[in-house]
């Protein structure tokens, strides 16, 4: 006899009946339609709900025209719109759950009826961090097998935080105008507060991380509850030096963690375009960061949003952050550098109001507007080109008569015909509530002029972040960087450095190289501590 696969219709109905019997909540559905508009979709919705009602009366359906006052209450404007009429939720289906969307709809009923999101613990913890409202739109089509995953993620989010999250599931065939408006010409696509947060299917953790960040995320870092973390090596800073060191140290067998107080990737995260990292002719800074972080996460645990407050020496170092404590045998300071300020009147007061240190972040606000870029190095040149490319009217202002940027970048500036004011200093940023102009002085003259601009971008180099090293008593170089030997050992045994905080060429590739060198040196030192060897002879020791 042939083996029977699957369930008979009766068996399936019986299973569904039992499922709905166990469901603690009733789900009233409202269908809003305009007669004759998208009728096949409306009929599809009716048929599905009729079939469900054959096994349960916990799901009910009432139908109204779009002109009915209830349509206003439930914000139904498209025909058909199916509303989950639960006062505590804000979930609407524009179109009808047909094809693959039947699966999404059944899962939505289960999530809503049982009020169980089914989120993984890390996803639930991340979702709990949401503090501002999110209006999610998920564009789907009945023939898309990847769409149900995104719909389910979004329904879970809307049920987990109903006070903040509203959801529209939008069938692009029933709503082509809306799909055009969002350029949603492939599915699934998810938007939150009108920003794209996901293209294609995403695991729930990435969906939630993207929902919080309001941009698509490429990796997910779970939150840790640990009060104390023990490791061989703690790396402070998740720029290219710190991340590379993490990969090398773990591969050498050291239990390694990375803590980062600011942006993962450090300065690269806000670099518009990188053209000199081997293996990539051109790569966006943020993309390179995503690749580096994803790679590092294969090896190390990263603790983002943690600022190291103290490092206390002892048999083990005790590192205290704003979140927890770490005990480590060695510490690598890969703390990088932060943007230098001009120090002129108006700069601090108008920071964030037209004064910016990040063209990638703030450039789009100045499209079509007049701005200046201050500086003459690689950063100023790269960022001026970026501002020009996105459509800002940018002028480069440099204090000397020639740029120190690479020739290739200088050529690109000339080719783009970006105006350059040489031998010119910015002496003041002008404006009340926001930037209205700058006061300029020609070098060697006392004459001041005023240039009306709406934005002042500043890229005049970086100051090394040496505070932790100084607090430990580590020596600095005359130029103010961390003093270290060829093994990246600072003057404090067990404390190492790598990357821009050491000075030198300050390239991504050199920072990565220094991270690798430091990690290998640390591994060798932990196997055979030089400070113990030194103790026998001269001074030393932790
Ligand atoms: P930088 O090379 O130190 O250049 C800083 C620029 O700002 C210089 O032109 C300097 O003028 C000017 N400056 C400094 N203080 C000033 C002040 N108070 N007022 C007005 N102007 C001032 O800094 P960066 O361009 O940020 O680059 C930092 C490092 O990153 C460099 O090693 C660079 O090669 C690297 N980087 C590389 C790339 C790339 O390879 N594509 C991209 C970005 C950065 P002077 O010339 O008169 O000193």
XYZ file of C-alpha atoms and ligand atoms in Angstrom:
590
model
C 0.000 0.000 0.000
C 1.318 3.468 -0.848
C 2.490 5.437 2.164
C 0.262 8.434 2.870
C 1.976 11.845 3.169
C 0.375 14.937 4.697
C -3.052 15.380 6.222
C -6.487 14.865 4.764
C -8.724 17.920 4.540
C -10.689 16.700 7.596
C -7.527 16.096 9.631
C -6.205 19.553 8.748
C -9.521 21.128 9.727
C -9.496 19.226 13.015
C -5.990 20.480 13.804
C -7.032 24.034 13.000
C -10.150 23.658 15.156
C -8.040 22.543 18.131
C -5.569 25.374 17.497
C -8.311 28.028 17.549
C -9.971 26.386 20.579
C -6.752 26.869 22.531
C -6.467 30.513 21.404
C -7.378 32.730 24.367
C -8.450 35.786 22.346
C -11.103 36.479 19.768
C -9.979 38.350 16.686
C -12.514 40.698 15.119
C -11.599 41.572 11.534
C -12.980 44.487 9.558
C -12.854 44.558 5.773
C -13.113 47.989 4.144
C -13.807 48.034 0.404
C -15.004 50.251 -2.402
C -17.376 48.228 -4.541
C -15.701 47.354 -7.805
C -12.197 48.459 -6.712
C -9.732 45.586 -6.489
C -12.701 43.237 -6.154
C -10.712 39.988 -6.716
C -8.511 40.914 -3.703
C -11.550 41.679 -1.536
C -13.108 38.384 -2.580
C -9.845 36.569 -1.794
C -9.918 37.990 1.740
C -13.596 37.034 2.201
C -12.999 33.471 1.013
C -10.028 32.933 3.329
C -11.892 34.217 6.354
C -14.981 32.185 5.441
C -12.782 29.067 5.353
C -11.329 29.950 8.775
C -14.830 30.494 10.163
C -15.716 26.930 9.168
C -13.496 25.778 12.042
C -13.813 28.615 14.550
C -16.012 31.488 15.539
C -13.143 33.202 17.353
C -12.373 35.018 14.119
C -15.178 37.269 12.917
C -15.564 39.481 9.871
C -17.612 42.607 9.277
C -17.493 44.525 6.054
C -17.873 48.266 5.484
C -17.446 50.711 2.644
C -14.442 53.029 2.717
C -16.865 55.892 3.257
C -18.045 54.457 6.584
C -17.015 56.360 9.714
C -15.214 53.252 10.993
C -12.868 53.496 8.007
C -11.700 56.835 9.382
C -11.260 55.419 12.866
C -9.127 52.535 11.599
C -7.355 54.709 9.014
C -8.481 52.560 6.103
C -8.143 54.435 2.801
C -7.241 51.721 0.270
C -9.601 49.084 -1.062
C -9.527 46.457 0.258
C -8.064 47.028 3.726
C -8.311 44.309 6.308
C -8.021 45.566 9.879
C -7.256 43.529 12.969
C -9.838 45.408 15.014
C -8.183 45.040 18.387
C -8.077 48.438 20.099
C -4.623 47.756 21.515
C -3.055 46.977 18.124
C -2.397 48.904 14.934
C -2.156 46.294 12.184
C -3.684 46.692 8.724
C -3.479 44.602 5.586
C -3.748 46.584 2.347
C -4.783 44.035 -0.275
C -5.656 40.473 0.596
C -3.833 37.560 2.175
C -3.753 35.231 -0.802
C -1.053 32.908 -2.210
C 2.010 32.789 0.079
C 0.392 35.479 2.186
C -2.118 32.962 3.543
C 0.798 31.605 5.601
C 1.668 35.109 6.847
C -1.961 35.738 7.751
C -2.358 32.480 9.691
C 0.841 33.198 11.610
C -0.377 36.728 12.304
C -3.633 35.305 13.718
C -1.621 32.997 15.982
C 0.683 35.785 17.220
C -2.250 38.137 17.849
C -4.622 35.505 19.252
C -2.085 34.032 21.686
C -0.218 37.337 22.238
C 3.014 35.406 21.968
C 5.580 37.006 19.731
C 7.800 33.948 19.659
C 10.822 36.230 19.465
C 14.202 34.750 20.332
C 15.523 36.088 23.634
C 18.098 38.400 21.966
C 15.442 39.767 19.593
C 12.983 40.330 22.462
C 15.656 42.139 24.489
C 16.490 44.392 21.562
C 12.814 45.073 20.909
C 12.388 46.124 24.537
C 14.928 48.900 23.934
C 12.713 50.699 21.415
C 11.842 54.137 22.777
C 10.311 55.961 19.810
C 7.376 55.152 17.576
C 7.815 53.150 14.397
C 5.397 53.016 11.481
C 6.272 49.866 9.605
C 5.285 49.192 6.018
C 6.039 45.781 4.555
C 5.577 45.432 0.793
C 4.675 41.909 -0.262
C 3.160 39.968 -3.138
C 1.179 36.701 -3.075
C 3.747 34.928 -5.243
C 6.733 35.747 -3.002
C 7.913 32.865 -0.808
C 10.285 35.142 1.165
C 7.600 37.620 2.181
C 5.989 35.661 5.056
C 9.208 35.798 7.086
C 9.266 39.594 6.967
C 5.527 39.903 7.625
C 5.842 37.643 10.654
C 8.814 39.645 12.005
C 6.807 42.838 11.600
C 3.651 41.421 13.220
C 5.752 40.215 16.151
C 7.190 43.718 16.521
C 3.715 45.300 16.391
C 2.427 42.872 19.020
C 5.522 43.142 21.227
C 5.391 46.966 21.425
C 1.827 47.935 20.391
C 2.126 51.345 22.052
C 4.966 52.309 19.694
C 4.694 50.151 16.598
C 2.066 50.314 13.865
C 2.115 48.046 10.838
C 0.773 48.059 7.300
C 1.236 44.947 5.188
C 0.936 46.164 1.608
C 0.266 43.932 -1.364
C 2.069 45.646 -4.252
C -0.353 44.233 -6.836
C -3.393 45.701 -5.105
C -1.527 48.947 -4.295
C 0.771 49.760 -7.250
C 0.679 53.514 -6.532
C 1.948 53.035 -3.011
C 4.619 50.638 -4.259
C 5.715 53.288 -6.801
C 5.760 55.962 -4.137
C 8.244 53.880 -2.092
C 10.032 52.516 -5.176
C 9.184 49.078 -3.831
C 9.625 47.254 -7.109
C 10.874 44.060 -5.539
C 9.521 42.221 -2.523
C 9.789 41.836 0.365
C 10.801 45.355 1.347
C 10.328 46.808 4.796
C 10.210 50.502 5.681
C 9.986 52.125 9.094
C 9.082 55.800 9.425
C 9.438 55.916 5.625
C 13.067 54.721 5.702
C 14.114 51.473 4.074
C 15.102 48.999 6.799
C 15.191 45.746 4.903
C 15.399 44.538 1.342
C 14.656 40.810 1.074
C 14.120 38.356 3.895
C 15.959 39.047 7.156
C 16.401 36.923 10.273
C 14.285 38.359 13.090
C 17.266 39.708 15.041
C 18.470 41.692 12.030
C 14.953 42.907 11.310
C 14.590 44.216 14.861
C 18.076 45.748 14.880
C 17.231 47.478 11.565
C 13.890 48.637 12.953
C 15.652 50.289 15.881
C 18.449 51.779 13.780
C 16.075 52.869 10.974
C 18.477 51.458 8.419
C 19.315 47.958 7.217
C 21.753 46.217 9.560
C 24.183 43.582 8.368
C 24.939 41.986 11.717
C 23.346 41.577 15.110
C 25.201 41.864 18.400
C 23.214 40.375 21.266
C 23.039 42.299 24.505
C 24.893 40.778 27.453
C 23.661 40.648 31.066
C 27.027 39.547 32.450
C 28.239 41.625 35.386
C 31.788 40.392 34.991
C 33.532 39.016 31.929
C 36.807 37.117 32.229
C 39.144 37.027 29.255
C 42.788 36.884 28.269
C 42.720 40.090 26.288
C 40.405 43.072 26.274
C 40.638 45.384 23.293
C 39.420 48.919 23.776
C 38.146 50.252 20.453
C 36.422 48.563 17.510
C 38.143 50.357 14.642
C 40.258 48.468 12.076
C 43.128 48.043 14.584
C 40.931 46.663 17.364
C 38.843 44.410 15.130
C 41.881 42.974 13.359
C 43.607 42.404 16.702
C 40.474 40.575 17.879
C 40.580 38.208 14.924
C 44.316 37.515 15.327
C 44.242 37.137 19.110
C 41.341 34.682 19.098
C 42.899 32.694 16.305
C 46.052 32.475 18.450
C 43.961 30.960 21.228
C 43.368 33.990 23.456
C 39.867 34.556 24.773
C 39.352 38.081 23.526
C 36.634 40.695 23.829
C 36.296 44.116 22.207
C 34.538 47.072 23.826
C 33.560 50.172 21.895
C 31.966 53.311 23.275
C 31.031 54.922 19.972
C 30.611 53.778 16.413
C 31.812 50.340 15.403
C 34.511 50.792 12.783
C 35.666 54.122 14.213
C 36.519 56.804 11.679
C 35.867 54.544 8.671
C 32.190 54.346 9.576
C 31.792 57.959 8.479
C 34.248 57.865 5.566
C 32.256 58.299 2.357
C 34.461 56.162 0.127
C 37.626 54.102 0.648
C 39.769 53.519 -2.420
C 43.041 52.233 -0.994
C 42.156 49.221 1.116
C 43.675 46.235 -0.689
C 41.105 44.018 -2.333
C 38.593 46.804 -2.876
C 38.962 49.302 -5.719
C 36.159 51.332 -4.154
C 34.144 50.548 -1.077
C 31.860 52.721 1.043
C 33.246 53.239 4.547
C 30.121 51.848 6.210
C 30.189 48.793 3.936
C 33.809 48.121 4.837
C 32.904 48.421 8.527
C 30.053 45.921 8.077
C 32.453 43.472 6.432
C 35.103 43.944 9.151
C 32.640 43.669 12.031
C 30.939 40.591 10.551
C 34.350 38.969 10.169
C 35.436 39.904 13.692
C 32.172 38.600 15.164
C 33.140 35.158 13.881
C 35.891 35.261 16.517
C 35.287 37.795 19.256
C 32.493 39.034 21.413
C 31.936 42.750 20.817
C 30.407 44.922 23.530
C 29.105 48.072 21.861
C 27.990 51.208 23.691
C 30.457 50.659 26.546
C 32.875 53.298 27.693
C 35.889 52.171 29.696
C 36.001 54.228 32.855
C 38.938 52.740 34.731
C 41.681 50.188 34.223
C 43.230 48.898 37.435
C 46.428 46.851 37.344
C 46.800 43.735 39.513
C 47.413 40.023 38.902
C 44.717 40.568 36.338
C 43.642 43.942 35.012
C 40.210 45.051 36.171
C 38.482 47.123 33.533
C 35.287 48.898 34.509
C 32.898 50.219 31.901
C 29.533 51.952 32.260
C 27.908 48.504 31.928
C 30.074 45.868 33.638
C 33.503 44.739 34.778
C 36.129 42.787 32.852
C 39.082 40.839 34.193
C 41.852 40.431 31.652
C 45.474 39.370 31.462
C 46.309 42.068 28.911
C 44.767 45.247 27.537
C 45.118 46.579 23.998
C 44.359 50.261 23.595
C 43.087 50.747 20.049
C 41.245 53.888 20.972
C 41.923 55.779 17.737
C 41.449 59.482 17.526
C 38.662 62.029 17.536
C 38.051 64.972 15.197
C 40.051 68.118 15.859
C 38.131 71.351 16.313
C 39.071 74.746 14.919
C 38.545 76.432 18.264
C 37.048 79.587 16.745
C 34.056 81.565 18.083
C 30.700 80.148 16.983
C 32.046 76.653 16.216
C 30.920 74.957 19.397
C 27.665 76.924 19.703
C 26.583 76.017 16.166
C 27.788 72.387 16.222
C 24.885 70.305 14.929
C 23.303 73.488 13.560
C 25.352 73.710 10.420
C 28.797 72.940 11.870
C 29.647 69.327 11.162
C 32.617 66.973 11.445
C 30.977 64.270 9.342
C 30.012 64.867 5.724
C 28.646 61.337 5.319
C 26.248 61.842 8.213
C 25.172 65.421 7.619
C 25.970 66.060 3.942
C 22.492 65.104 2.649
C 21.012 67.983 4.685
C 22.981 70.431 2.531
C 22.070 69.325 -0.963
C 21.762 72.431 -3.133
C 23.169 74.622 -0.349
C 26.392 76.560 -0.069
C 28.907 75.014 2.344
C 32.625 75.115 3.054
C 34.978 72.285 3.832
C 37.859 73.354 6.052
C 41.165 71.469 5.817
C 43.821 70.455 3.329
C 44.459 66.778 4.054
C 43.072 63.531 2.642
C 39.949 63.769 4.798
C 39.041 67.282 3.660
C 39.642 66.352 0.016
C 37.641 63.079 0.220
C 34.778 64.768 2.041
C 34.701 67.799 -0.269
C 34.405 65.399 -3.210
C 31.608 63.560 -1.438
C 29.704 66.775 -0.735
C 30.131 67.842 -4.368
C 28.917 64.458 -5.609
C 25.743 64.530 -3.531
C 24.924 68.019 -4.832
C 26.127 70.439 -2.163
C 27.752 73.654 -3.418
C 31.079 73.195 -1.648
C 34.171 75.412 -1.437
C 37.374 74.101 0.120
C 39.078 76.492 2.539
C 42.695 75.765 3.442
C 45.070 77.733 5.616
C 48.170 77.167 3.434
C 48.970 77.634 -0.263
C 48.892 73.940 -1.103
C 46.998 70.863 -0.027
C 48.703 68.009 1.738
C 46.158 65.526 0.328
C 47.293 62.782 -2.071
C 47.840 63.919 -5.644
C 45.029 61.710 -6.919
C 42.568 63.439 -4.631
C 43.895 66.903 -5.545
C 43.404 66.026 -9.236
C 39.865 64.854 -8.529
C 39.096 68.161 -6.763
C 40.371 70.085 -9.765
C 38.440 67.923 -12.191
C 35.261 68.445 -10.213
C 35.996 72.206 -10.368
C 35.521 72.554 -6.636
C 36.473 76.152 -5.721
C 39.429 76.342 -3.336
C 40.393 79.289 -1.143
C 44.069 78.994 -0.208
C 45.977 80.856 2.490
C 42.625 81.404 4.136
C 41.702 80.928 7.764
C 38.242 80.647 9.261
C 38.226 83.026 12.224
C 34.552 82.788 13.220
C 31.401 80.851 12.421
C 28.469 83.238 12.114
C 24.764 82.714 12.779
C 22.153 82.896 15.495
C 20.085 79.712 15.540
C 22.063 78.116 12.735
C 25.064 78.750 10.517
C 24.635 81.759 8.260
C 28.217 82.379 7.219
C 31.893 82.404 8.131
C 34.389 85.149 8.757
C 37.597 84.562 6.775
C 41.073 86.047 6.970
C 43.742 85.900 4.269
C 47.020 84.745 5.772
C 49.408 87.582 6.435
C 46.721 90.250 6.334
C 44.372 91.670 8.911
C 41.574 92.040 6.426
C 38.488 90.023 7.205
C 35.768 89.029 4.763
C 32.429 87.325 5.234
C 31.263 84.359 3.171
C 27.575 83.450 3.472
C 27.221 79.658 3.835
C 24.719 77.327 5.466
C 27.150 74.587 6.387
C 30.701 74.442 7.762
C 32.324 71.017 7.442
C 35.576 70.631 9.322
C 38.213 67.958 8.578
C 41.472 69.235 10.055
C 42.830 66.001 11.437
C 42.364 63.972 14.550
C 43.565 64.150 18.125
C 44.675 60.767 19.518
C 42.425 59.386 22.273
C 45.140 58.872 24.887
C 43.134 59.570 28.078
C 43.103 55.933 29.245
C 46.816 55.529 28.579
C 47.519 58.732 30.514
C 45.325 57.612 33.420
C 47.425 54.443 33.648
C 50.631 56.477 33.726
C 51.771 55.333 30.261
C 54.260 57.635 28.566
C 53.365 59.618 25.445
C 55.583 60.647 22.520
C 56.500 64.329 22.150
C 53.708 64.547 19.522
C 51.187 63.288 22.081
C 50.668 59.702 20.864
C 51.071 56.568 23.000
C 54.745 55.650 23.278
C 55.333 52.004 22.403
C 58.106 49.633 21.335
C 58.217 47.490 18.180
C 55.983 44.895 19.918
C 53.315 47.545 20.563
C 54.112 47.349 24.296
C 53.450 50.640 26.058
C 55.569 51.674 29.017
C 53.117 49.820 31.322
C 53.594 46.029 31.306
C 50.530 44.223 29.972
C 49.164 47.331 28.258
C 49.544 47.521 24.469
C 48.501 49.932 21.751
C 47.635 49.800 18.043
C 46.251 52.057 15.334
C 45.874 55.834 15.114
C 46.468 56.306 18.843
C 50.108 55.421 18.123
C 50.499 58.082 15.404
C 52.300 57.141 12.182
C 50.633 56.878 8.801
C 47.018 56.587 9.970
C 45.724 54.469 7.126
C 43.094 51.743 7.504
C 45.534 49.162 6.249
C 48.316 50.269 8.620
C 45.890 50.276 11.560
C 44.810 46.746 10.643
C 48.476 45.713 10.349
C 49.300 47.205 13.740
C 46.330 45.380 15.253
C 47.599 42.082 13.865
C 51.153 42.744 15.101
C 49.957 43.737 18.561
C 47.751 40.648 18.896
C 50.603 38.323 17.929
C 52.977 40.103 20.333
C 50.417 39.875 23.138
C 49.980 36.161 22.520
C 53.744 35.629 22.735
C 53.998 37.780 25.871
C 51.179 35.960 27.645
C 52.862 32.638 26.921
C 56.211 34.016 28.057
C 55.655 37.278 29.968
C 58.518 39.687 29.421
C 57.651 41.456 32.686
C 58.315 38.240 34.648
C 61.572 37.675 32.761
C 62.525 41.289 33.499
C 61.785 40.843 37.194
C 64.711 38.435 37.549
C 67.031 41.083 36.136
C 65.861 44.645 36.352
C 62.712 46.498 37.164
C 59.367 45.537 35.677
C 56.315 43.581 36.635
C 52.647 44.367 36.616
P 45.758 65.580 8.290
O 46.431 64.797 7.243
O 46.436 65.782 9.590
O 45.431 67.000 7.661
C 44.829 67.983 8.431
C 44.640 69.207 7.569
O 43.948 70.173 8.341
C 45.946 69.823 7.118
O 45.824 70.279 5.806
C 46.141 70.963 8.089
O 46.782 72.068 7.531
C 44.739 71.363 8.394
N 44.617 71.906 9.737
C 45.040 71.374 10.907
N 44.716 72.175 11.941
C 44.080 73.228 11.406
C 43.500 74.399 11.952
N 43.513 74.633 13.271
N 42.913 75.267 11.114
C 42.897 75.036 9.775
N 43.425 73.963 9.196
C 44.006 73.058 10.001
O 44.317 65.012 8.656
P 43.296 64.160 7.770
O 43.103 64.730 6.431
O 42.099 63.993 8.627
O 44.009 62.772 7.643
C 44.394 62.057 8.822
C 45.121 60.799 8.402
O 44.192 59.929 7.779
C 46.212 61.088 7.391
O 47.293 60.236 7.665
C 45.570 60.731 6.070
O 46.514 60.302 5.098
C 44.623 59.626 6.484
N 43.469 59.568 5.562
C 43.638 58.877 4.425
C 42.623 58.824 3.503
C 42.868 58.074 2.247
O 43.901 57.442 2.138
N 41.966 58.072 1.303
C 41.431 59.499 3.728
C 41.284 60.222 4.898
C 42.323 60.251 5.812
P 48.331 72.016 7.131
O 48.387 71.295 5.839
O 48.680 73.453 7.023
O 49.031 71.331 8.241
